[in-house]
Short mmCIF file of C-alpha atoms in Angstrom, two decimals:
data_model
loop_
_atom_site.label_atom_id
_atom_site.label_comp_id
_atom_site.label_asym_id
_atom_site.label_seq_id
_atom_site.Cartn_x
_atom_site.Cartn_y
_atom_site.Cartn_z
CA MET A 1 58.26 42.63 -92.72
CA PRO A 2 55.89 39.98 -91.48
CA PRO A 3 55.08 40.27 -87.79
CA LYS A 4 57.11 38.09 -85.44
CA SER A 5 55.19 35.18 -83.98
CA LYS A 6 54.86 35.19 -80.18
CA ALA A 7 56.60 32.39 -78.37
CA THR A 8 54.29 29.94 -76.64
CA PRO A 9 55.17 29.60 -72.95
CA ALA A 10 56.30 26.16 -71.90
CA ALA A 11 53.65 24.10 -70.13
CA LYS A 12 54.19 23.54 -66.43
CA PRO A 13 54.74 19.92 -65.50
CA ALA A 14 51.67 18.30 -64.05
CA THR A 15 51.64 17.87 -60.27
CA ARG A 16 51.42 14.24 -59.25
CA THR A 17 48.91 13.49 -56.52
CA SER A 18 49.58 10.56 -54.28
CA SER A 19 46.74 8.05 -54.19
CA ARG A 20 47.40 7.71 -50.46
CA THR A 21 46.45 11.31 -49.67
CA THR A 22 43.25 11.48 -47.58
CA THR A 23 41.12 14.58 -47.45
CA PRO A 24 40.40 16.00 -43.98
CA SER A 25 36.69 15.18 -44.27
CA THR A 26 37.40 11.57 -45.20
CA SER A 27 39.84 11.23 -42.33
CA ALA A 28 37.32 12.63 -39.82
CA ALA A 29 34.61 10.32 -41.10
CA ALA A 30 36.89 7.31 -40.72
CA LYS A 31 37.80 8.28 -37.16
CA SER A 32 34.13 8.82 -36.32
CA LYS A 33 33.26 5.41 -37.71
CA ARG A 34 35.99 3.74 -35.69
CA ALA A 35 34.87 5.58 -32.54
CA SER A 36 31.21 4.69 -33.04
CA THR A 37 32.18 1.05 -33.47
CA ALA A 38 34.43 1.02 -30.43
CA GLU A 39 31.98 2.83 -28.13
CA PRO A 40 29.30 0.10 -28.06
CA ASN A 41 32.02 -2.50 -27.51
CA THR A 42 33.33 -0.50 -24.55
CA ARG A 43 29.83 -0.15 -23.09
CA ASP A 44 29.13 -3.85 -23.55
CA LYS A 45 32.37 -4.72 -21.80
CA LYS A 46 31.57 -2.44 -18.86
CA ALA A 47 28.05 -3.87 -18.58
CA GLN A 48 29.44 -7.41 -18.60
CA GLN A 49 31.92 -6.50 -15.87
CA PHE A 50 29.09 -4.95 -13.83
CA PHE A 51 27.07 -8.16 -14.11
CA ASP A 52 30.08 -10.35 -13.31
CA GLN A 53 30.72 -8.32 -10.15
CA TYR A 54 27.49 -9.60 -8.55
CA LYS A 55 26.63 -12.84 -10.32
CA ASP A 56 26.76 -16.20 -8.58
CA GLU A 57 30.03 -18.10 -8.94
CA GLN A 58 28.24 -21.25 -10.08
CA ALA A 59 25.61 -19.72 -12.38
CA ASP A 60 25.20 -16.95 -14.92
CA GLU A 61 22.61 -15.19 -12.76
CA ILE A 62 22.51 -12.68 -9.93
CA TYR A 63 20.93 -14.32 -6.90
CA PRO A 64 19.50 -12.64 -3.76
CA ALA A 65 22.89 -12.51 -2.02
CA GLY A 66 24.43 -10.69 -4.98
CA LEU A 67 21.43 -8.37 -5.22
CA VAL A 68 21.69 -7.50 -1.54
CA GLN A 69 25.37 -6.69 -2.01
CA MET A 70 24.57 -4.52 -5.02
CA CYS A 71 21.93 -2.62 -3.03
CA ASN A 72 24.44 -2.13 -0.23
CA ASP A 73 26.94 -0.74 -2.73
CA LEU A 74 24.21 1.52 -4.13
CA GLU A 75 23.43 2.58 -0.55
CA ILE A 76 19.72 1.82 -0.85
CA ASP A 77 17.33 -0.35 1.15
CA PRO A 78 15.26 -2.54 -1.21
CA ALA A 79 12.63 -2.93 1.52
CA SER A 80 11.76 0.76 1.35
CA ASP A 81 13.32 2.26 -1.80
CA VAL A 82 11.34 1.84 -5.02
CA ALA A 83 14.39 2.41 -7.25
CA ILE A 84 15.64 -1.18 -7.40
CA LEU A 85 12.11 -2.42 -8.12
CA VAL A 86 11.87 0.05 -11.01
CA PHE A 87 15.19 -1.24 -12.31
CA ALA A 88 13.86 -4.82 -12.11
CA TRP A 89 10.84 -3.64 -14.11
CA LYS A 90 13.18 -2.18 -16.73
CA CYS A 91 15.01 -5.50 -16.85
CA GLY A 92 11.80 -7.44 -17.34
CA ALA A 93 12.80 -9.67 -14.43
CA LYS A 94 10.65 -12.75 -13.98
CA ARG A 95 11.71 -13.91 -10.51
CA SER A 96 11.96 -12.00 -7.25
CA GLY A 97 15.52 -11.31 -6.15
CA ILE A 98 17.05 -12.87 -9.28
CA PHE A 99 18.42 -11.32 -12.46
CA GLU A 100 19.22 -13.47 -15.44
CA LYS A 101 22.17 -12.20 -17.46
CA ALA A 102 20.05 -11.17 -20.46
CA GLU A 103 17.57 -9.40 -18.18
CA PHE A 104 20.25 -7.47 -16.33
CA LEU A 105 22.05 -6.35 -19.49
CA GLU A 106 18.75 -5.29 -21.06
CA GLY A 107 17.92 -3.24 -17.98
CA LEU A 108 21.27 -1.48 -18.17
CA ARG A 109 20.69 -0.74 -21.85
CA LYS A 110 17.20 0.66 -21.25
CA THR A 111 18.44 2.77 -18.36
CA ASN A 112 21.50 3.82 -20.36
CA VAL A 113 23.91 2.91 -17.57
CA PHE A 114 26.82 0.48 -17.68
CA THR A 115 28.56 0.64 -14.31
CA LEU A 116 27.62 0.72 -10.64
CA PRO A 117 28.42 4.47 -10.36
CA ASP A 118 26.25 5.08 -13.45
CA LEU A 119 23.33 3.25 -11.85
CA LYS A 120 23.82 5.04 -8.55
CA SER A 121 23.67 8.38 -10.37
CA SER A 122 20.43 7.32 -12.08
CA LEU A 123 18.48 6.27 -8.97
CA ASP A 124 16.56 9.54 -8.77
CA ASN A 125 15.59 9.16 -12.44
CA LEU A 126 14.27 5.67 -11.76
CA ARG A 127 12.20 6.92 -8.83
CA ALA A 128 10.85 9.78 -10.94
CA GLU A 129 9.59 7.36 -13.60
CA VAL A 130 6.92 6.03 -11.24
CA ARG A 131 6.20 9.19 -9.30
CA ASP A 132 3.03 9.98 -11.26
CA GLY A 133 0.53 7.29 -10.32
CA SER A 134 -1.94 8.30 -13.04
CA THR A 135 0.12 7.20 -16.04
CA PRO A 136 -0.19 3.95 -18.04
CA ALA A 137 3.48 3.31 -17.27
CA TYR A 138 2.77 3.40 -13.53
CA ARG A 139 -0.16 1.03 -13.99
CA ASP A 140 2.14 -1.40 -15.78
CA PHE A 141 4.77 -1.02 -13.05
CA PHE A 142 2.15 -1.53 -10.31
CA ARG A 143 1.06 -4.78 -11.96
CA PHE A 144 4.68 -5.89 -12.37
CA ALA A 145 5.36 -5.24 -8.67
CA PHE A 146 2.62 -7.69 -7.72
CA GLN A 147 3.72 -10.38 -10.14
CA ILE A 148 7.43 -10.24 -9.28
CA SER A 149 6.67 -10.39 -5.54
CA ARG A 150 4.72 -13.66 -5.64
CA GLU A 151 6.32 -16.78 -4.29
CA GLU A 152 6.93 -19.57 -6.79
CA ASN A 153 3.69 -21.28 -7.92
CA GLU A 154 1.58 -18.76 -5.98
CA LYS A 155 -1.00 -16.53 -7.64
CA THR A 156 -1.65 -14.35 -4.58
CA LEU A 157 0.28 -12.33 -2.00
CA ASP A 158 0.08 -12.79 1.75
CA LEU A 159 -0.92 -9.74 3.77
CA GLU A 160 2.55 -8.98 5.08
CA THR A 161 3.99 -8.89 1.56
CA THR A 162 1.00 -6.91 0.28
CA CYS A 163 1.35 -4.17 2.89
CA GLY A 164 5.12 -3.96 2.56
CA LEU A 165 4.84 -3.70 -1.20
CA LEU A 166 2.14 -1.01 -1.02
CA ASN A 167 4.45 1.08 1.14
CA ILE A 168 7.19 0.80 -1.49
CA VAL A 169 5.14 1.46 -4.63
CA MET A 170 2.57 3.89 -3.20
CA GLY A 171 3.98 5.41 -0.06
CA ASP A 172 1.95 8.35 1.24
CA ARG A 173 1.04 9.66 -2.23
CA PHE A 174 -2.31 7.84 -2.18
CA PRO A 175 -4.64 8.73 0.71
CA HIS A 176 -6.33 5.31 0.77
CA ASN A 177 -3.12 3.33 1.21
CA GLN A 178 -2.72 3.32 4.98
CA LEU A 179 -6.44 2.87 5.63
CA PHE A 180 -6.49 -0.09 3.26
CA GLN A 181 -3.63 -1.72 5.12
CA ASP A 182 -5.40 -1.17 8.44
CA PHE A 183 -8.53 -2.71 6.95
CA LEU A 184 -6.66 -5.76 5.67
CA GLN A 185 -5.30 -6.50 9.15
CA GLN A 186 -8.87 -6.71 10.45
CA HIS A 187 -10.52 -8.42 7.48
CA SER A 188 -11.03 -12.16 7.17
CA THR A 189 -9.06 -12.38 3.94
CA LYS A 190 -5.51 -13.65 4.28
CA ARG A 191 -4.26 -13.14 0.74
CA VAL A 192 -4.71 -10.61 -2.09
CA ASN A 193 -5.06 -11.55 -5.75
CA LEU A 194 -4.07 -9.61 -8.87
CA ASP A 195 -7.60 -8.41 -9.62
CA GLN A 196 -7.97 -6.95 -6.12
CA TRP A 197 -4.49 -5.41 -6.35
CA THR A 198 -5.00 -3.65 -9.68
CA ASN A 199 -8.52 -2.51 -8.79
CA PHE A 200 -7.23 -0.96 -5.59
CA LEU A 201 -5.02 1.30 -7.73
CA GLU A 202 -8.07 2.33 -9.79
CA LEU A 203 -9.97 3.03 -6.57
CA CYS A 204 -7.14 5.25 -5.36
CA LYS A 205 -7.30 7.27 -8.55
CA LEU A 206 -11.09 7.54 -8.84
CA VAL A 207 -12.60 7.54 -5.34
CA LYS A 208 -12.48 10.54 -3.02
CA PRO A 209 -10.90 10.16 0.43
CA ASP A 210 -14.34 10.21 2.11
CA PHE A 211 -15.74 7.65 -0.39
CA SER A 212 -18.64 9.98 -1.15
CA ASN A 213 -18.44 9.06 -4.85
CA TYR A 214 -17.93 5.33 -4.38
CA ASP A 215 -20.50 3.32 -6.34
CA PRO A 216 -21.32 0.04 -4.58
CA GLU A 217 -23.05 -1.09 -7.77
CA GLY A 218 -19.83 -0.71 -9.74
CA ALA A 219 -17.73 -3.66 -10.84
CA TRP A 220 -15.46 -3.52 -7.80
CA PRO A 221 -14.16 -6.73 -6.18
CA LEU A 222 -16.04 -7.71 -3.01
CA LEU A 223 -12.92 -6.94 -0.95
CA LEU A 224 -13.08 -3.30 -2.03
CA ASP A 225 -16.83 -3.10 -1.31
CA ASP A 226 -15.98 -4.24 2.22
CA PHE A 227 -13.22 -1.64 2.36
CA ALA A 228 -15.69 1.11 1.37
CA THR A 229 -18.06 -0.02 4.13
CA TYR A 230 -15.15 -0.02 6.59
CA VAL A 231 -14.11 3.57 5.71
CA LYS A 232 -17.69 4.87 5.87
CA SER A 233 -18.19 3.29 9.27
CA LEU A 234 -15.05 5.04 10.51
CA LYS A 235 -16.35 8.36 9.23
CA MET A 236 -19.66 7.85 11.04
CA THR A 237 -17.88 6.91 14.26
CA ASN A 238 -15.69 9.98 14.14
#
C-alpha cells in the first residue's frame, strides 16, 4: 500500500499590528523632545519675570532704584561686594547702575540663573570668578570696572570713585592697593585715566612690595613713577 500522506497543519492567522502602537523607545524620545522644548521656554519665562520684577514702569530697563532694590533682596551691598559688579560684567552692561533688557537676560543666561533665588545662590561663584587677579579674565573685568564706573561723557575717574572701586575689585589681596590710595590723596592729580588704571594692575602683579625690582626706565605712566618714589621715600623714613 502506498504510504499515507501527512496532513499539513493549518496556518495560523496573521496577527494584525495597529499602526498606532508606539514602541517604548519612540515614546521616551518623544517625551524627551517635548521636555527639552518646554524647558527653555520655562527658563525664558522665569528670566522675563525676574527682569520685570525690577524694571522701571515707564521703560524696558532696570534703573538705579530697581538695582538697589534687587541688591537689597540679594542682601548684598554694591558699595563693597564685588558680586553685582561681576554680574554686570557678565551682562556686558554699558552704563553704571542700568541694565537694558537684553543685557540682563544675557547675564542670566551666562550665569545659568533665572530667578532671584538662583542668583542669590550663585553669588559666591561670581565672587570666585575674579578671585585670581593674575588671569586674563580678571584683567578684562578690571578694565570693565573702570569703564562702567565713569560718568557720562567722562574718560577718567575722580579720586573718590577710584579709591572706592579699588576696594571693591582688589580689596586686601594686592599689597600696593592701600598705599596707592594713600598716595593719590596726597598727589596733585585729581583724576585717573584708563592707562594709569590698567598699568596699576600690572604693577601690582609684577612689582615687589618694597619696589626693589621697580624699573623707573620702564614704560610706566608718570603717575606710577611718582608712586614708586613715594613708596621708597616711606621705606627710607621708616
